[in-house]
Backbone as CSV, one residue per row, in Angstrom:
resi,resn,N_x,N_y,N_z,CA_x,CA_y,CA_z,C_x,C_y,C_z
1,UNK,-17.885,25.458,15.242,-18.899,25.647,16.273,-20.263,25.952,15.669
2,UNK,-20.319,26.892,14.509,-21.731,27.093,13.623,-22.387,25.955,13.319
3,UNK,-21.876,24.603,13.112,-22.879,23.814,12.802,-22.955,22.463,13.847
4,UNK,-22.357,22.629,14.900,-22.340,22.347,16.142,-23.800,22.738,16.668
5,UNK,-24.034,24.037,16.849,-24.770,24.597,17.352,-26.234,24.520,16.503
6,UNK,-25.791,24.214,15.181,-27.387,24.215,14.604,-27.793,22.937,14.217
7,UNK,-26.200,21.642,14.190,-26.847,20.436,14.714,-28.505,20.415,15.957
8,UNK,-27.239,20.744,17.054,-28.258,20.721,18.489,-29.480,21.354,18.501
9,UNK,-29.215,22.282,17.329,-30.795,23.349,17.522,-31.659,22.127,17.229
10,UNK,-31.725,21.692,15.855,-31.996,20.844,15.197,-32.708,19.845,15.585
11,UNK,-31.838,19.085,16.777,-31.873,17.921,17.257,-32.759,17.704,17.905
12,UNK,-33.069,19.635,18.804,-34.259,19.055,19.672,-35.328,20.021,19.351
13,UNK,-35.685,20.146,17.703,-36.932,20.825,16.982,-37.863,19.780,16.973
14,UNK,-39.043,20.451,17.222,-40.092,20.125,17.777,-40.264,18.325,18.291
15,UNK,-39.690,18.674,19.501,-40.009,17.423,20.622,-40.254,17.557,21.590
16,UNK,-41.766,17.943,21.311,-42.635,17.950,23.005,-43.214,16.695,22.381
17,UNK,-44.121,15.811,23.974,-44.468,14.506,24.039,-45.264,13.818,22.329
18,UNK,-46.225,15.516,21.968,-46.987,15.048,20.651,-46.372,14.924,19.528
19,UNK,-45.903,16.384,19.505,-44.981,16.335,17.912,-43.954,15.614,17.790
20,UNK,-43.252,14.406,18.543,-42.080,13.951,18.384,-42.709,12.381,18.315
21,UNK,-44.424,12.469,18.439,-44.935,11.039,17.893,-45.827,11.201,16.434
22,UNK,-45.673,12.384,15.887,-46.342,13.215,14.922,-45.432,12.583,13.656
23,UNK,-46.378,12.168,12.721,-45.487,11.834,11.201,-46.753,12.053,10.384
24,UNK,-46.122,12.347,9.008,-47.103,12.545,7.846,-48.074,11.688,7.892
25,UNK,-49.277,11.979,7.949,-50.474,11.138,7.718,-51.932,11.586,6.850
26,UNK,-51.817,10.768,5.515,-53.218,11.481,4.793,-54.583,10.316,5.118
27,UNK,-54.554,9.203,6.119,-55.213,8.187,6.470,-56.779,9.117,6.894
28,UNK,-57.996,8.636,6.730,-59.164,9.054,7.184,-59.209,9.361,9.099
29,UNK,-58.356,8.385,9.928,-58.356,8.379,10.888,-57.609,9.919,11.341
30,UNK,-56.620,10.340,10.553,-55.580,11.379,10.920,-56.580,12.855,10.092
31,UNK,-57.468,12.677,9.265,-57.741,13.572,8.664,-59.366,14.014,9.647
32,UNK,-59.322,12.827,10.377,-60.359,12.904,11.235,-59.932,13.634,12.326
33,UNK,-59.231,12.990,13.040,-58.465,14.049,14.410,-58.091,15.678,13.980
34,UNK,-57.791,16.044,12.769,-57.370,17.310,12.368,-58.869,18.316,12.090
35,UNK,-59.910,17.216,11.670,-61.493,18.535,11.793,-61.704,18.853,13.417
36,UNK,-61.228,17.412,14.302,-61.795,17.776,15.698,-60.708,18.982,16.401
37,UNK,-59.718,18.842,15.779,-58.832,19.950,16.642,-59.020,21.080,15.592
38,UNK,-59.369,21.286,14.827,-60.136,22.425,14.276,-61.185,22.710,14.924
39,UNK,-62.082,22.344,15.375,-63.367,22.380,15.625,-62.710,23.226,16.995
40,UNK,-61.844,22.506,17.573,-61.711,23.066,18.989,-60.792,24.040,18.863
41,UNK,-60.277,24.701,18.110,-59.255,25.868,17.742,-60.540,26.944,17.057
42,UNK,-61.292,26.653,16.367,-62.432,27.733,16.053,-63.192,27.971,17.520
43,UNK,-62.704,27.472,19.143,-63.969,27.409,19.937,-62.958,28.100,20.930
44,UNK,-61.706,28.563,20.198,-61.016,29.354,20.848,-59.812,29.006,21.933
45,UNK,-59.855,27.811,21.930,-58.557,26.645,22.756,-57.532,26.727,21.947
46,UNK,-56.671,27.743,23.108,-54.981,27.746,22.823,-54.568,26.518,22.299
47,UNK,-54.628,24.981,23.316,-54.322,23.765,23.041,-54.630,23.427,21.613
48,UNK,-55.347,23.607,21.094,-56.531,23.535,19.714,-55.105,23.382,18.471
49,UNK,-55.074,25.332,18.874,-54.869,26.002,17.823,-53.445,25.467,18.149
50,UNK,-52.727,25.418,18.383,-51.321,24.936,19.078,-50.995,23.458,17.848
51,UNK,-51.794,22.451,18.566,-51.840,21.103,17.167,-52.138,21.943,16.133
52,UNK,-52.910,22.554,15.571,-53.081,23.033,14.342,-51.805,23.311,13.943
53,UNK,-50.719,23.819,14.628,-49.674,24.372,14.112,-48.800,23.469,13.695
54,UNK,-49.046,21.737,14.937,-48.602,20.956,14.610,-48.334,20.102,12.992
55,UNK,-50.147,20.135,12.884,-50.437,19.104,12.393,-50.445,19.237,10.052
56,UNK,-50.137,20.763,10.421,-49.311,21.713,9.353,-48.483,21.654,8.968
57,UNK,-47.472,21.388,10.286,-45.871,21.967,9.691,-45.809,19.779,9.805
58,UNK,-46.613,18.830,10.096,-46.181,17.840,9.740,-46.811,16.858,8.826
59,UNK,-47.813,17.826,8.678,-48.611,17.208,7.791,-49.764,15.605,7.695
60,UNK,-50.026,16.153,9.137,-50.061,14.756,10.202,-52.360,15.306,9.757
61,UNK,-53.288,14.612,8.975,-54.830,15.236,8.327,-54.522,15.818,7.586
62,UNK,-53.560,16.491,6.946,-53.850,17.715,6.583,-52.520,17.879,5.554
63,UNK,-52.598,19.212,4.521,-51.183,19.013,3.429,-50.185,19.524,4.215
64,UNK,-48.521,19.613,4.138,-48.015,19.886,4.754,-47.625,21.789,4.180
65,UNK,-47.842,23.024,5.376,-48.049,24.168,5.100,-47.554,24.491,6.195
66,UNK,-46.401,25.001,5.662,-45.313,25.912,6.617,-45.998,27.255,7.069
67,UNK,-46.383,27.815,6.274,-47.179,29.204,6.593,-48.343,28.936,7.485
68,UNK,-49.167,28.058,7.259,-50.423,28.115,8.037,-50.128,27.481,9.586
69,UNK,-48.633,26.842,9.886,-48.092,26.470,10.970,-47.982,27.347,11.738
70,UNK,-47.241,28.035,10.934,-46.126,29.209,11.836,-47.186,30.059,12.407
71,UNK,-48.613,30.442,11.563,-49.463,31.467,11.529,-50.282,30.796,12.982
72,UNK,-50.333,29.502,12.884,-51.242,28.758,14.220,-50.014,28.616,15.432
73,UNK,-49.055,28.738,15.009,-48.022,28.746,16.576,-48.129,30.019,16.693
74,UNK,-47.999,30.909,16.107,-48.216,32.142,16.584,-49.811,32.878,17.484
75,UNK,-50.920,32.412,16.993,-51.579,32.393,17.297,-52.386,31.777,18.713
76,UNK,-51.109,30.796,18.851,-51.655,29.804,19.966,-50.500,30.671,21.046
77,UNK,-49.368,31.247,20.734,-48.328,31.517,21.496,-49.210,33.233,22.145
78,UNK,-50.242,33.668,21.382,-51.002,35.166,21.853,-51.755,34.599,23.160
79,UNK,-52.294,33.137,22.998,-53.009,32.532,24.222,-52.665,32.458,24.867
80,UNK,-50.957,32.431,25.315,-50.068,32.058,26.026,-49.462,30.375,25.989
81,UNK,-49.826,29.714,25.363,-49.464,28.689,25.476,-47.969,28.133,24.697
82,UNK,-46.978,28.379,25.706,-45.690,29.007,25.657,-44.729,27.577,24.357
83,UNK,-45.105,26.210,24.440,-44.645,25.645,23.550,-44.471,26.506,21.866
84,UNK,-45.838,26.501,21.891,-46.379,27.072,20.469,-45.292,28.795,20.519
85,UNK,-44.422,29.586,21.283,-44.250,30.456,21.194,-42.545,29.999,21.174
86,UNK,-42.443,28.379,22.121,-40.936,27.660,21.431,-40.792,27.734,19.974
87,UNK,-41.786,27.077,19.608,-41.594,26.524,17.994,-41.908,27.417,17.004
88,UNK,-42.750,28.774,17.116,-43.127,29.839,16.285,-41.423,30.173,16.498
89,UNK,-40.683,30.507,17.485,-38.912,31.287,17.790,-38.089,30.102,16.955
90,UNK,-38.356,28.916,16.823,-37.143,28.084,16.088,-37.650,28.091,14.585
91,UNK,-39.028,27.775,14.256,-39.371,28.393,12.892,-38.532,30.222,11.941
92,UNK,-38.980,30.829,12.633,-38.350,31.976,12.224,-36.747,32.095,12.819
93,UNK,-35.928,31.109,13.283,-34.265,31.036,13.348,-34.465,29.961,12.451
94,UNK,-34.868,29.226,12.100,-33.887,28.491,10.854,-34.882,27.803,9.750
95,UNK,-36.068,28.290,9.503,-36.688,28.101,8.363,-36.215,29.558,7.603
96,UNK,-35.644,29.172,6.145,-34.775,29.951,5.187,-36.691,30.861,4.745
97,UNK,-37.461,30.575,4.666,-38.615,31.062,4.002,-39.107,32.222,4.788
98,UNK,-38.809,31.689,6.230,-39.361,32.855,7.127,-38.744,33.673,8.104
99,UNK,-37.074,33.085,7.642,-36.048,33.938,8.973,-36.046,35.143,9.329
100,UNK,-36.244,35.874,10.796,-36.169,36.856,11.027,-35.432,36.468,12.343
101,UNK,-34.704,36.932,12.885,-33.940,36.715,13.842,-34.423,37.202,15.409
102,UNK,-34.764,38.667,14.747,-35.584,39.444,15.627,-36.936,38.896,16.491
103,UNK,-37.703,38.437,15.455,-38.898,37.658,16.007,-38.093,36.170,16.951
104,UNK,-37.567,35.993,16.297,-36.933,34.067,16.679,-36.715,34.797,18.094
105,UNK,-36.024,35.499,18.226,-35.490,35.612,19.597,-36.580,36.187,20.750
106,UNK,-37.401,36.870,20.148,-38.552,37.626,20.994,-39.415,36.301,21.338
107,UNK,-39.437,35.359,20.480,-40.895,33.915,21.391,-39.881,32.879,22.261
108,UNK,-38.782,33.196,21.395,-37.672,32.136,22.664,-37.555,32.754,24.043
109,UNK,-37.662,33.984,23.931,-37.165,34.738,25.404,-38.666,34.389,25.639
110,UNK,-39.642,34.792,25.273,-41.533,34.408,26.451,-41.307,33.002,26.689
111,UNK,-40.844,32.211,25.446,-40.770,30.877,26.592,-40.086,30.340,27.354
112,UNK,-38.829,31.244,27.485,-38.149,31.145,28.490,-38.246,32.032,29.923
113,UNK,-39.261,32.673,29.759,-39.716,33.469,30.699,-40.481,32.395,31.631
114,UNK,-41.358,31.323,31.078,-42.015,30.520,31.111,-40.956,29.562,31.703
115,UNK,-40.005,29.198,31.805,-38.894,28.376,32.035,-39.027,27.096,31.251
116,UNK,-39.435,27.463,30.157,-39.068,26.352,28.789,-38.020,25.747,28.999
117,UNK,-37.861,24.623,29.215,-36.204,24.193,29.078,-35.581,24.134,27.695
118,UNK,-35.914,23.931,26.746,-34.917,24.128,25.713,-35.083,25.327,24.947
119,UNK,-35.886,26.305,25.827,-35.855,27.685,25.124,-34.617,28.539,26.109
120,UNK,-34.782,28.023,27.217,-33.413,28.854,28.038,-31.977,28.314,27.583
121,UNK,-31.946,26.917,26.897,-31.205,26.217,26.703,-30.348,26.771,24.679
122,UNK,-31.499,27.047,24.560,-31.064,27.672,23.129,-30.611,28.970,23.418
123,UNK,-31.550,29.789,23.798,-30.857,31.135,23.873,-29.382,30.933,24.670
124,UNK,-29.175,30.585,25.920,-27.961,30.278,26.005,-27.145,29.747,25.363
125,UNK,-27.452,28.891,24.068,-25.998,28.723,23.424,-25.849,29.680,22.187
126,UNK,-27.006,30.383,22.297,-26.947,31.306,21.090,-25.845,32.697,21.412
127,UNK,-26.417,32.938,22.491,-25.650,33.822,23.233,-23.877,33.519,23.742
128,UNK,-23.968,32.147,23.521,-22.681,31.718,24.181,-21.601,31.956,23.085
129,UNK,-21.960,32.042,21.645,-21.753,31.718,20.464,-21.596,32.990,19.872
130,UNK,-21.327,32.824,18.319,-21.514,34.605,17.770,-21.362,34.124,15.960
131,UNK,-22.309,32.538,16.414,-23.246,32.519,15.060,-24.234,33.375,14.427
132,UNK,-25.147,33.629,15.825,-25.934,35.015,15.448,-25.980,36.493,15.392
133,UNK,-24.754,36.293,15.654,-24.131,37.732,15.900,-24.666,38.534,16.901
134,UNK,-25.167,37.406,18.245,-25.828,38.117,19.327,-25.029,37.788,20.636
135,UNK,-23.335,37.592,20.369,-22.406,36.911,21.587,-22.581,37.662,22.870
136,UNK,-22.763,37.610,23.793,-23.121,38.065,25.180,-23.031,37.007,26.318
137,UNK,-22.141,36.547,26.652,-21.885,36.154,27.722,-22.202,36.237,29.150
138,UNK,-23.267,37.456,29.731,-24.053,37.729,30.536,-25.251,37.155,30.618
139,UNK,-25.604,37.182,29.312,-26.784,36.574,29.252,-26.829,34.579,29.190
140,UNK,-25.685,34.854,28.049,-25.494,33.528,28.150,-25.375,32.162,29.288
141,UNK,-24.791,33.124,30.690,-24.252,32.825,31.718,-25.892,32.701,32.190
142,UNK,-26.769,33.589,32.019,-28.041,33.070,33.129,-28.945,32.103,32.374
143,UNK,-28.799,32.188,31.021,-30.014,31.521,30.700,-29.493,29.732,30.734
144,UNK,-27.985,29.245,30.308,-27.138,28.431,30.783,-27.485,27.577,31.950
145,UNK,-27.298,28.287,33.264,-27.754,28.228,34.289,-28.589,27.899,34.739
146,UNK,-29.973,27.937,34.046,-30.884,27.756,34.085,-31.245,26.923,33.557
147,UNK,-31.039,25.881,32.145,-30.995,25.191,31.932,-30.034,23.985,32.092
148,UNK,-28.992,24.496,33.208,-28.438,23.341,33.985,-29.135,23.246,34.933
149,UNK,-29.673,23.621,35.882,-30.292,23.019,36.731,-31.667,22.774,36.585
150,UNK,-32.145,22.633,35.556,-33.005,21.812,34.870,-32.563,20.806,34.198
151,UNK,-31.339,20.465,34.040,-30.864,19.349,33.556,-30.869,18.866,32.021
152,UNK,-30.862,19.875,31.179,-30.485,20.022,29.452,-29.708,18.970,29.057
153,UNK,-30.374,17.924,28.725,-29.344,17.262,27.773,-27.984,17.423,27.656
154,UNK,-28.375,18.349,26.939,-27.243,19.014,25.842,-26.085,19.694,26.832
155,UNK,-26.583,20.196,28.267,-25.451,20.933,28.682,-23.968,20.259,28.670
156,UNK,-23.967,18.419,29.472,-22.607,18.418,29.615,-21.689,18.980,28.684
157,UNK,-22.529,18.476,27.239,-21.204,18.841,25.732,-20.746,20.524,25.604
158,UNK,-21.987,21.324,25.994,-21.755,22.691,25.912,-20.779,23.045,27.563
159,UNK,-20.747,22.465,28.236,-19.656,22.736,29.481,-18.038,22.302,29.205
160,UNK,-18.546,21.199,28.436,-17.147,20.875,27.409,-16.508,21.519,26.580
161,UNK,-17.652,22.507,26.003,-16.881,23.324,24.788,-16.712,24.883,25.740
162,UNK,-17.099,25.193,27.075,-16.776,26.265,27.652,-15.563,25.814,28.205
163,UNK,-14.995,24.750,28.481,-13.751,24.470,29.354,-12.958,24.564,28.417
164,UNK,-13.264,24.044,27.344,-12.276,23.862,25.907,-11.933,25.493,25.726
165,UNK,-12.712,26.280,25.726,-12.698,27.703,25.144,-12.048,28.501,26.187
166,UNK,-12.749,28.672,27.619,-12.286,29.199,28.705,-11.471,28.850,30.014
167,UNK,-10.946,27.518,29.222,-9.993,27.039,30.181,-10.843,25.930,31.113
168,UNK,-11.938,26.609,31.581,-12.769,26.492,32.780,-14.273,27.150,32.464
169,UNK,-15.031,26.792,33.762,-16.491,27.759,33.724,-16.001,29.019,34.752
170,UNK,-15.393,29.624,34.618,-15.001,30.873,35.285,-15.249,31.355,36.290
171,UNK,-15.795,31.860,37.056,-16.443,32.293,38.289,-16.858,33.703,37.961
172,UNK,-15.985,34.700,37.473,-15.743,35.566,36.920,-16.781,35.687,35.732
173,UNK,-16.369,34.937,34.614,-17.406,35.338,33.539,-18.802,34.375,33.289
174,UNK,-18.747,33.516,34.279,-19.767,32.452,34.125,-20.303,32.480,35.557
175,UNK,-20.626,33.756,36.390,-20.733,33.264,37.868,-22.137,32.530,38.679
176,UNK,-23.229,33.109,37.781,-24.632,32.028,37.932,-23.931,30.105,37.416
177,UNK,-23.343,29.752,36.438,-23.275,28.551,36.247,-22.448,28.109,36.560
178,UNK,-21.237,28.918,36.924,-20.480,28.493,38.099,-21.080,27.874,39.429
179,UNK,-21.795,28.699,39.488,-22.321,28.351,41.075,-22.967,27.013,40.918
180,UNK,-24.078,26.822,39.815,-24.605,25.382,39.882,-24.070,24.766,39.552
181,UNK,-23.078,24.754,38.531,-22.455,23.570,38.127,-21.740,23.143,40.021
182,UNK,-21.080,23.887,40.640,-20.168,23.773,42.345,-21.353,22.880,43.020
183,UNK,-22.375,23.245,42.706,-23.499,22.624,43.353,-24.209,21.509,43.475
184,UNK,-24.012,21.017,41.774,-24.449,19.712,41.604,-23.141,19.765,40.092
185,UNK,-22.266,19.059,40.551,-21.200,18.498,39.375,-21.369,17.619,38.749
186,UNK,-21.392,17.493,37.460,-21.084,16.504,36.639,-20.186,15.594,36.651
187,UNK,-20.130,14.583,36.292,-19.393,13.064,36.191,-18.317,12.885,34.589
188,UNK,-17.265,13.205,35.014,-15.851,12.900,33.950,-16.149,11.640,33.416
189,UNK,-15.834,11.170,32.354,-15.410,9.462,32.063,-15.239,9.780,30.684
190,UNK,-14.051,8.885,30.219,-13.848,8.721,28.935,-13.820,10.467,28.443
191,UNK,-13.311,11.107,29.018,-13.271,12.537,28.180,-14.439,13.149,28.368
192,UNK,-15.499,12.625,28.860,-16.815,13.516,27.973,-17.210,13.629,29.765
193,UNK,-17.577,14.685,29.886,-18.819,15.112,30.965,-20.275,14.173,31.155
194,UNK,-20.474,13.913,32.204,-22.482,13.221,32.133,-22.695,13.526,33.575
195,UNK,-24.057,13.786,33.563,-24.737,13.427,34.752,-24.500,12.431,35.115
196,UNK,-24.460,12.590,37.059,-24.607,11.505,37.413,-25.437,10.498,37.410
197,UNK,-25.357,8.901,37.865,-25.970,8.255,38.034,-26.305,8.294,39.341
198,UNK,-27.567,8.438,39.851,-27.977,8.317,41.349,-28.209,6.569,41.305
199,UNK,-29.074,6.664,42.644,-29.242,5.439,42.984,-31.196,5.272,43.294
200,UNK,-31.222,6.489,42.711,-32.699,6.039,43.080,-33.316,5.091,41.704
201,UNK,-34.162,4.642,42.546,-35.310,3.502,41.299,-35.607,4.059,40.302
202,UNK,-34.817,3.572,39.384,-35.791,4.285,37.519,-36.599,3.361,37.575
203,UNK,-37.998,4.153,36.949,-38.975,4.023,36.929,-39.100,3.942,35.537
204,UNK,-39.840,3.033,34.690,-39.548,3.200,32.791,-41.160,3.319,32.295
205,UNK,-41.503,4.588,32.071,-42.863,4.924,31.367,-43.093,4.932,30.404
206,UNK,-43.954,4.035,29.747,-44.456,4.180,28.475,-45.056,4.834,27.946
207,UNK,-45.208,5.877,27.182,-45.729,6.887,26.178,-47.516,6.713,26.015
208,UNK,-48.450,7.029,26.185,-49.557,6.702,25.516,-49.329,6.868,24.022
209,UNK,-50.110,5.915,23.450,-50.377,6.344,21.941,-50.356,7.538,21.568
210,UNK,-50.616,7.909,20.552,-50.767,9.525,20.064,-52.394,9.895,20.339
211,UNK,-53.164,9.039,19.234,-54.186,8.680,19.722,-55.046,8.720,20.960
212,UNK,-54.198,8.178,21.641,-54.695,8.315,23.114,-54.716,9.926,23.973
213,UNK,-53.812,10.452,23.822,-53.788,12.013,24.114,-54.601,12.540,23.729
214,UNK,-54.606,12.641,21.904,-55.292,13.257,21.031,-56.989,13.520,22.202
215,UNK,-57.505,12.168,21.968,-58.789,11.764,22.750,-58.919,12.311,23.933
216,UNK,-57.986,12.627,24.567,-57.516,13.229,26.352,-57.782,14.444,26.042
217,UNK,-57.605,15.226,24.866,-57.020,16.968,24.674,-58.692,17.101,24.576
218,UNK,-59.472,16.092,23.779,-60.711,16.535,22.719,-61.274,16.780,23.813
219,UNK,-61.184,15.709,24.929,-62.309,16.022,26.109,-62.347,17.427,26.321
220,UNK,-60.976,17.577,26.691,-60.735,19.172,27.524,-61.487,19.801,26.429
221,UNK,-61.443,20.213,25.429,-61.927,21.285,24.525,-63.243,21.350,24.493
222,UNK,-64.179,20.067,25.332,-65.625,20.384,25.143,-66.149,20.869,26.269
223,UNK,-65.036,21.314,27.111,-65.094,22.602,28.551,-65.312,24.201,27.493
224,UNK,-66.133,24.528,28.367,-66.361,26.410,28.168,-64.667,26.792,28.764
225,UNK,-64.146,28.158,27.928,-62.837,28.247,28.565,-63.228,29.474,29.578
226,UNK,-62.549,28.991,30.607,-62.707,29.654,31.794,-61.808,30.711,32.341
227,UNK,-62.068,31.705,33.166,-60.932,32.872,33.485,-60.621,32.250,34.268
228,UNK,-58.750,32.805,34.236,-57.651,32.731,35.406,-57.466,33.420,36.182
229,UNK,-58.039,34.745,35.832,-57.934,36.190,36.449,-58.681,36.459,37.979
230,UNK,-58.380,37.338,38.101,-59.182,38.273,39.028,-60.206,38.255,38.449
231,UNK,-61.453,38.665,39.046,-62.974,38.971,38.648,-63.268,39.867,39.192
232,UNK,-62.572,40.838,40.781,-63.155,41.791,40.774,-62.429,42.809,40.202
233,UNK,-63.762,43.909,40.386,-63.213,45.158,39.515,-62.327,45.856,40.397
234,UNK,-60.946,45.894,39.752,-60.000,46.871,40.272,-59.379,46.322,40.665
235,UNK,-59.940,44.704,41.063,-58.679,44.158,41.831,-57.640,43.104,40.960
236,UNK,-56.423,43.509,40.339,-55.574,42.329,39.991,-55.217,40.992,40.556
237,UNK,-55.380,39.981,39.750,-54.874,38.627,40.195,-53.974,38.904,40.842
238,UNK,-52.418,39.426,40.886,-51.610,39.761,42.194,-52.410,39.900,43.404
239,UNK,-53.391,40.973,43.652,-53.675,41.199,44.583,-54.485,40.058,45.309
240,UNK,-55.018,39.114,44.819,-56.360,38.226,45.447,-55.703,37.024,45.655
241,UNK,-55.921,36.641,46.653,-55.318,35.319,47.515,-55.733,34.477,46.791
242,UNK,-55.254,33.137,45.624,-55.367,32.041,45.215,-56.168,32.126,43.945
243,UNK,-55.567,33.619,43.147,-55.909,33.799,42.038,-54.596,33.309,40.839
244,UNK,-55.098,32.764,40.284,-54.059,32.286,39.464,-54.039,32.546,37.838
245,UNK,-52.708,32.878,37.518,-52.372,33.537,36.414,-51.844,32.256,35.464
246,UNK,-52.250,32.898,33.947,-51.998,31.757,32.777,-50.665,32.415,32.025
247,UNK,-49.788,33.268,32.630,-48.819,34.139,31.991,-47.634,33.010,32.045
248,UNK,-47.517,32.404,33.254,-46.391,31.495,33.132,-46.227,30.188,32.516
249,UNK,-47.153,29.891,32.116,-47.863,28.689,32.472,-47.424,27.890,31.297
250,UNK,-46.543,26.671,30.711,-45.988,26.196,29.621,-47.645,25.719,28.480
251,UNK,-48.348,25.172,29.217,-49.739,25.210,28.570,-51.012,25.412,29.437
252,UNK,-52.119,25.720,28.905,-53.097,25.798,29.925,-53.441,25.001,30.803
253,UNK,-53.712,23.470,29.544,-54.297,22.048,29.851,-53.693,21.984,30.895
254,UNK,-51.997,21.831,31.183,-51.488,21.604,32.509,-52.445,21.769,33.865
255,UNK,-53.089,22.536,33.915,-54.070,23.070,35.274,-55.797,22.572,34.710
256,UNK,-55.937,21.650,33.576,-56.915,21.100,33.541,-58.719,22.043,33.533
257,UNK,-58.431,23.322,33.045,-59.219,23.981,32.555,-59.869,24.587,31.593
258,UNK,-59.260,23.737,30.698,-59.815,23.877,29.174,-61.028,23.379,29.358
């Protein structure tokens, strides 16, 4: 099960839309995009500093520097911009240079606070497990849950290895993923668990370039960054009708105010 589990970790390290079109590049064009997202990480854009972390740990302008990654996901994850606080938590679980377990688990839980899907999705199998010597099945059971009905990849195989282990998903010791799995069931065939197939129209989207984003992000960064908060005194964003908070928020850009 230990390398089961750090296959899958593995599998889905760093693949959000950019970094999973991100490859080594020392070309003038790539060393060019890396001064402009500098430029916009010195101007104080979470988003900025976030690629910086990228473009480090892949070496995509720039030499490839594990430290100055981890140091810019971390940095971008203080902004809140909850990816960068995914990949700072899987850096420190399984880079041998910088493991701390303690930290790994403290940016996986904010981005799963955030409802990261493969940060609720990890901690649940971490928890499901007692690779890390953190087995808890309570927890395991909600964060699970949560990334089933977000629809994890990865869950059918891990519902496979809970039936294999517990007979079943329990009601009893699994009673949040009990319930969703009763709710929306998975599809048997050939042994293995899958989502169903509906019947609605797939729709097949093509990726923009990298390039093309890149150019999308630069715009945003030549915005002044703006408050989310409350503005009056005393009064908290809770309190003010259609004040909106950047605490949850998987990135800023999402709400187009960079």
């Amino acid at each position: 099960m230990k390398k089961l589990l750090m296959l899958i970790i593995c599998s889905i390290f760093f693949t959000n839309s950019n970094a999973g079109s991100l490859k080594e590049c020392d070309s003038e064009s790539c060393k060019a995009y890396f001064k402009k997202f500098e430029k916009g990480a010195k101007g104080g854009h979470g988003q900025a500093i976030a690629m910086l972390g990228e473009f480090y740990y892949h070496g995509y302008g720039v030499a490839k520097d594990s430290v100055k990654a981890l140091g810019y996901y971390t940095k971008a994850a203080k902004k809140g911009i909850t990816s960068a606080e995914y990949k700072a938590g899987l850096i420190y679980l399984l880079n041998e240079d910088f493991k701390d377990l303690d930290k790994g688990i403290y940016f996986l839980t904010k981005a799963a606070r955030a409802e990261y899907k493969d940060a609720l999705f990890l901690l649940g199998r971490i928890y499901l497990t007692d690779e890390f010597k953190l087995k808890n099945l309570n927890q395991a059971d909600i964060y699970l849950a949560k990334a089933y009905k977000k629809k994890h990849v990865n869950m059918p195989e891990t519902l496979m290895y809970i039936m294999n282990t517990y007979s079943s998903v329990d009601e009893e010791v699994f009673p949040a993923l009990h319930k969703v799995v009763e709710n929306a069931p998975l599809v048997l065939s050939d042994n293995k668990l899958h989502w169903p197939v509906t019947d609605t129209e797939t729709i097949t989207i093509t990726s923009a370039k990298i390039e093309t984003i890149f150019d999308i992000q630069l715009k945003e960064f030549r915005r002044p960054i703006k408050s989310v908060g409350s503005r009056l005194p005393g009064v908290t964003c809770e309190e003010t009708v259609g004040c909106i908070t950047a605490k949850n928020m998987q990135e800023l850009g999402d709400m187009g105010i960079l």
